[in-house]
Short mmCIF file of C-alpha atoms in Angstrom, two decimals:
data_model
loop_
_atom_site.label_atom_id
_atom_site.label_comp_id
_atom_site.label_asym_id
_atom_site.label_seq_id
_atom_site.Cartn_x
_atom_site.Cartn_y
_atom_site.Cartn_z
CA UNK Q 1 -0.15 -0.16 0.12
CA UNK Q 2 2.82 2.49 0.97
CA UNK Q 3 4.73 1.59 -2.37
CA UNK Q 4 1.35 2.14 -4.19
CA UNK Q 5 1.13 5.59 -2.47
CA UNK Q 6 4.67 6.53 -3.29
CA UNK Q 7 4.17 5.91 -7.05
CA UNK Q 8 0.98 7.78 -7.06
CA UNK Q 9 2.79 10.76 -5.29
CA UNK Q 10 5.69 10.67 -8.03
CA UNK Q 11 3.28 10.63 -10.85
CA UNK Q 12 1.19 13.39 -9.19
CA UNK Q 13 4.25 15.57 -8.93
CA UNK Q 14 5.23 14.94 -12.58
CA UNK Q 15 1.78 15.93 -13.81
CA UNK Q 16 1.51 19.14 -11.52
CA UNK Q 17 5.01 20.13 -12.50
CA UNK Q 18 4.18 19.67 -16.28
CA UNK Q 19 0.90 21.34 -15.98
CA UNK Q 20 2.27 24.27 -14.08
CA UNK Q 21 5.60 24.96 -15.86
CA UNK Q 22 5.29 23.03 -19.14
CA UNK Q 23 7.81 20.18 -20.14
CA UNK Q 24 10.85 22.23 -19.75
CA UNK Q 25 9.87 22.75 -16.01
CA UNK Q 26 11.17 19.18 -15.43
CA UNK Q 27 14.49 20.33 -16.50
CA UNK Q 28 14.92 23.31 -13.94
CA UNK Q 29 18.52 23.18 -12.83
CA UNK Q 30 19.92 21.26 -15.76
CA UNK Q 31 22.41 24.01 -16.85
CA UNK Q 32 23.64 24.11 -13.40
CA UNK Q 33 24.29 20.16 -13.40
CA UNK Q 34 25.65 20.42 -17.21
CA UNK Q 35 28.26 22.97 -16.03
CA UNK Q 36 29.33 21.72 -12.69
CA UNK Q 37 28.84 17.84 -12.74
CA UNK Q 38 31.99 17.23 -15.09
CA UNK Q 39 34.42 19.00 -12.62
CA UNK Q 40 32.58 17.44 -9.54
CA UNK Q 41 33.01 14.00 -10.89
CA UNK Q 42 36.49 14.48 -12.02
CA UNK Q 43 37.44 15.92 -8.44
CA UNK Q 44 35.62 12.88 -6.91
CA UNK Q 45 37.28 10.04 -9.11
CA UNK Q 46 40.64 11.52 -9.36
CA UNK Q 47 40.76 12.21 -5.59
CA UNK Q 48 39.72 8.64 -4.94
CA UNK Q 49 42.54 7.09 -6.99
CA UNK Q 50 45.04 9.61 -5.55
CA UNK Q 51 44.28 8.67 -2.04
CA UNK Q 52 44.19 5.16 -2.83
CA UNK Q 53 47.72 5.29 -4.38
CA UNK Q 54 48.97 7.34 -1.21
CA UNK Q 55 47.63 4.79 1.28
CA UNK Q 56 48.33 1.69 -0.60
CA UNK Q 57 52.00 0.33 -0.57
CA UNK Q 58 53.44 -1.19 -3.69
CA UNK Q 59 52.27 -4.84 -4.29
CA UNK Q 60 49.60 -4.43 -1.64
CA UNK Q 61 46.44 -6.45 -2.02
CA UNK Q 62 42.94 -4.75 -2.22
CA UNK Q 63 42.05 -3.61 1.20
CA UNK Q 64 38.60 -2.44 2.39
CA UNK Q 65 39.86 0.15 5.12
CA UNK Q 66 42.06 1.59 2.72
CA UNK Q 67 39.31 1.79 -0.15
CA UNK Q 68 36.92 3.24 2.37
CA UNK Q 69 39.29 5.98 3.52
CA UNK Q 70 40.22 6.86 0.03
CA UNK Q 71 36.43 7.04 -0.57
CA UNK Q 72 36.19 9.45 2.39
CA UNK Q 73 39.01 11.70 1.18
CA UNK Q 74 37.17 11.93 -2.28
CA UNK Q 75 33.92 12.82 -0.54
CA UNK Q 76 35.63 15.60 1.36
CA UNK Q 77 37.34 17.13 -1.76
CA UNK Q 78 34.35 17.02 -3.91
CA UNK Q 79 31.95 19.23 -1.76
CA UNK Q 80 33.95 22.23 -2.83
CA UNK Q 81 31.92 22.18 -5.99
CA UNK Q 82 29.07 19.83 -4.81
CA UNK Q 83 27.72 22.18 -2.25
CA UNK Q 84 27.26 25.28 -4.47
CA UNK Q 85 26.18 23.05 -7.20
CA UNK Q 86 23.42 21.68 -5.22
CA UNK Q 87 22.44 25.05 -3.67
CA UNK Q 88 21.73 26.60 -6.92
CA UNK Q 89 20.08 23.49 -8.32
CA UNK Q 90 17.76 23.37 -5.40
CA UNK Q 91 16.53 27.10 -5.85
CA UNK Q 92 16.02 26.84 -9.44
CA UNK Q 93 14.04 23.62 -8.97
CA UNK Q 94 11.83 25.14 -6.27
CA UNK Q 95 11.33 28.20 -7.88
CA UNK Q 96 8.48 26.92 -10.08
CA UNK Q 97 6.61 25.76 -6.79
CA UNK Q 98 6.81 29.39 -5.78
CA UNK Q 99 5.86 30.79 -9.01
CA UNK Q 100 2.50 28.67 -9.01
CA UNK Q 101 1.90 29.49 -5.37
CA UNK Q 102 2.30 33.38 -5.91
CA UNK Q 103 1.00 33.63 -9.55
CA UNK Q 104 -1.27 36.75 -9.66
CA UNK Q 105 0.27 38.08 -6.53
CA UNK Q 106 0.95 41.67 -6.84
CA UNK Q 107 3.99 41.49 -4.78
CA UNK Q 108 6.54 38.49 -4.25
CA UNK Q 109 7.07 37.05 -0.75
CA UNK Q 110 9.61 38.39 1.48
CA UNK Q 111 12.17 35.71 1.01
CA UNK Q 112 11.92 36.09 -2.65
CA UNK Q 113 14.82 38.65 -2.57
CA UNK Q 114 17.25 36.04 -3.94
CA UNK Q 115 15.47 36.00 -7.16
CA UNK Q 116 15.13 39.83 -7.71
CA UNK Q 117 17.51 42.53 -8.45
CA UNK Q 118 16.46 45.88 -6.84
CA UNK Q 119 12.77 47.01 -6.26
CA UNK Q 120 10.01 44.35 -5.92
CA UNK Q 121 8.39 45.50 -9.44
CA UNK Q 122 11.59 44.71 -11.43
CA UNK Q 123 12.79 41.20 -11.95
CA UNK Q 124 15.21 39.40 -14.19
CA UNK Q 125 14.69 36.01 -15.68
CA UNK Q 126 15.69 33.70 -13.12
CA UNK Q 127 18.96 32.02 -13.85
CA UNK Q 128 21.73 30.12 -11.87
CA UNK Q 129 23.99 33.50 -12.32
CA UNK Q 130 21.30 35.57 -10.88
CA UNK Q 131 20.69 33.53 -7.83
CA UNK Q 132 24.55 33.18 -7.31
CA UNK Q 133 25.11 37.02 -7.49
CA UNK Q 134 22.26 37.52 -5.01
CA UNK Q 135 23.50 34.98 -2.65
CA UNK Q 136 27.08 36.45 -2.78
CA UNK Q 137 25.70 40.02 -2.50
CA UNK Q 138 23.51 39.38 0.54
CA UNK Q 139 25.14 36.67 2.41
CA UNK Q 140 28.63 36.52 1.01
CA UNK Q 141 30.34 33.24 0.17
CA UNK Q 142 28.60 31.45 3.05
CA UNK Q 143 25.45 31.66 1.12
CA UNK Q 144 26.75 29.54 -1.85
CA UNK Q 145 27.96 27.05 0.93
CA UNK Q 146 24.72 26.84 2.89
CA UNK Q 147 24.18 23.24 4.08
CA UNK Q 148 28.09 22.32 3.83
CA UNK Q 149 27.87 20.23 6.86
CA UNK Q 150 24.76 18.30 5.51
CA UNK Q 151 26.36 18.04 2.37
CA UNK Q 152 29.53 16.56 3.99
CA UNK Q 153 27.43 14.14 5.97
CA UNK Q 154 25.92 12.77 2.69
CA UNK Q 155 28.92 12.86 -0.01
CA UNK Q 156 31.42 11.21 2.75
CA UNK Q 157 29.07 8.07 3.29
CA UNK Q 158 28.27 7.83 -0.38
CA UNK Q 159 31.88 7.69 -1.37
CA UNK Q 160 32.56 5.19 1.44
CA UNK Q 161 30.08 2.96 0.34
CA UNK Q 162 30.41 3.71 -3.68
CA UNK Q 163 34.09 3.19 -4.28
CA UNK Q 164 34.73 -0.05 -2.53
CA UNK Q 165 31.64 -1.64 -3.89
CA UNK Q 166 32.59 -0.57 -7.24
CA UNK Q 167 36.09 -1.69 -6.93
CA UNK Q 168 34.91 -4.95 -6.10
CA UNK Q 169 32.15 -5.42 -8.66
CA UNK Q 170 34.54 -4.07 -11.40
CA UNK Q 171 37.34 -6.43 -10.33
CA UNK Q 172 35.10 -9.42 -11.13
CA UNK Q 173 35.09 -8.42 -14.86
CA UNK Q 174 39.03 -7.73 -15.18
CA UNK Q 175 40.50 -9.33 -18.49
CA UNK Q 176 43.51 -11.72 -18.06
CA UNK Q 177 45.14 -10.16 -21.28
CA UNK Q 178 44.71 -6.37 -20.43
CA UNK Q 179 44.29 -6.30 -16.61
CA UNK Q 180 41.13 -4.06 -17.12
CA UNK Q 181 37.48 -4.36 -17.20
CA UNK Q 182 35.58 -3.85 -20.35
CA UNK Q 183 33.75 -0.40 -20.91
CA UNK Q 184 30.43 -2.42 -20.51
CA UNK Q 185 31.47 -4.02 -17.26
CA UNK Q 186 32.67 -0.83 -15.71
CA UNK Q 187 29.40 0.96 -16.66
CA UNK Q 188 27.24 -1.83 -15.04
CA UNK Q 189 29.53 -1.91 -12.04
CA UNK Q 190 29.14 1.92 -11.62
CA UNK Q 191 25.40 1.70 -12.23
CA UNK Q 192 25.13 -0.93 -9.45
CA UNK Q 193 27.31 0.86 -6.79
CA UNK Q 194 25.88 4.10 -7.62
CA UNK Q 195 22.25 2.96 -7.13
CA UNK Q 196 23.14 1.20 -3.85
CA UNK Q 197 24.93 4.12 -2.33
CA UNK Q 198 22.45 6.51 -3.36
CA UNK Q 199 19.56 4.64 -1.78
CA UNK Q 200 21.70 4.28 1.46
CA UNK Q 201 22.31 8.10 1.88
CA UNK Q 202 18.97 9.10 0.79
CA UNK Q 203 17.95 10.18 4.47
CA UNK Q 204 21.09 12.32 4.59
CA UNK Q 205 20.10 13.95 1.02
CA UNK Q 206 16.58 14.59 2.28
CA UNK Q 207 17.97 16.54 5.37
CA UNK Q 208 20.48 18.53 2.92
CA UNK Q 209 17.79 19.49 0.57
CA UNK Q 210 15.53 20.51 3.27
CA UNK Q 211 18.21 22.64 4.95
CA UNK Q 212 19.35 24.12 1.37
CA UNK Q 213 15.73 25.27 0.45
CA UNK Q 214 15.87 29.08 1.10
CA UNK Q 215 12.28 29.95 0.19
CA UNK Q 216 9.88 28.79 2.95
CA UNK Q 217 6.08 28.85 2.51
CA UNK Q 218 3.52 29.50 5.14
CA UNK Q 219 3.73 26.91 7.74
CA UNK Q 220 6.93 25.45 6.50
CA UNK Q 221 9.76 24.91 9.04
CA UNK Q 222 13.05 26.27 9.26
CA UNK Q 223 16.05 24.71 10.35
CA UNK Q 224 18.91 25.74 12.57
CA UNK Q 225 21.08 22.68 11.54
CA UNK Q 226 21.04 18.69 10.66
CA UNK Q 227 19.99 17.67 14.22
CA UNK Q 228 17.16 20.22 14.50
CA UNK Q 229 16.06 19.23 10.82
CA UNK Q 230 16.15 15.48 11.39
CA UNK Q 231 14.05 15.86 14.83
CA UNK Q 232 11.30 17.92 13.10
CA UNK Q 233 11.09 15.64 10.07
CA UNK Q 234 10.91 12.51 12.27
CA UNK Q 235 8.21 14.40 14.60
CA UNK Q 236 6.10 15.81 11.76
CA UNK Q 237 6.21 13.37 8.84
CA UNK Q 238 7.66 10.05 10.50
CA UNK Q 239 10.24 7.85 9.69
CA UNK Q 240 9.14 7.18 5.97
CA UNK Q 241 9.84 11.03 5.10
CA UNK Q 242 13.58 10.10 5.37
CA UNK Q 243 13.41 7.73 2.19
CA UNK Q 244 11.39 10.29 0.16
CA UNK Q 245 12.59 10.14 -3.54
CA UNK Q 246 15.07 7.21 -2.88
CA UNK Q 247 13.82 5.39 -5.88
CA UNK Q 248 14.23 8.56 -8.32
CA UNK Q 249 17.52 9.13 -6.76
CA UNK Q 250 18.93 5.77 -7.64
CA UNK Q 251 17.70 6.01 -11.01
CA UNK Q 252 19.41 9.32 -11.70
CA UNK Q 253 22.71 8.23 -9.79
CA UNK Q 254 23.07 4.88 -11.30
CA UNK Q 255 23.65 5.83 -15.20
CA UNK Q 256 25.57 9.01 -14.20
CA UNK Q 257 28.15 6.87 -12.30
CA UNK Q 258 28.15 4.09 -14.81
CA UNK Q 259 28.94 6.67 -17.56
CA UNK Q 260 31.56 8.28 -15.49
CA UNK Q 261 33.32 4.97 -14.49
CA UNK Q 262 33.18 3.72 -18.12
CA UNK Q 263 34.72 6.88 -19.45
CA UNK Q 264 37.26 7.12 -16.54
CA UNK Q 265 38.58 3.42 -16.92
CA UNK Q 266 39.30 4.14 -20.68
CA UNK Q 267 42.34 5.71 -19.25
CA UNK Q 268 41.51 9.47 -18.64
CA UNK Q 269 42.11 8.76 -14.70
CA UNK Q 270 45.84 7.50 -15.28
CA UNK Q 271 46.48 10.80 -17.66
CA UNK Q 272 45.11 13.08 -15.16
CA UNK Q 273 47.24 11.57 -12.30
CA UNK Q 274 50.52 11.73 -14.32
CA UNK Q 275 50.44 15.50 -13.63
CA UNK Q 276 50.77 14.71 -9.99
CA UNK Q 277 53.73 12.47 -10.38
#
């Protein structure tokens, strides 16, 4: 019954988004992802390899603890890009909801200053650049890195789960001749590891998203931190709220990491690491 309700909620969300914002409304925030996802994944994958080489001695067999530590290091490094990327993406995706709520209103809500420039009657077309400028202008660099702690709490466990799992799955397809797995095998291993890791850290992603959502509607809670957010979410919406969007998140992350690992294992990673030798 709960699964059926979840599916109905997803379909309802999809239909309402298309009805209110059109087909392109489903792609809000895509430009931010397209711009920043490449450096984010490059940092993540290269940092993991760097820490693995740093921690593992020559001839050392595969070690789960080393792989987890290397994944932890990669998760810490990537937030330099991930946190502002997520911050901008969330504001762009949430803007449609606010546009629908305040359509026909003479004046925008007080918190909409991040999407305006100057007077309330003068507004520029919403974009990631505009939101970034408003955040920097009103809150400084800290505005772009709001929710940094929550992002770290999500990305570090994700990398700790993902990289060891991927390495073990990928090693099952190593060729005796080349010593490497095929592109197809690396792709599937990345998909499997990515979906498992994404589902596992969904509660932390929910907390991060709630904290990074700047615009709050009437009756919506504000949060002083991760602990406060988790407590309010548990009390008001129950434990199932922590797994909202787990299926969709796994479906998005799986091919993303499958492609990233497939391309990376074609030899791009090795070329990048040569610059550090």
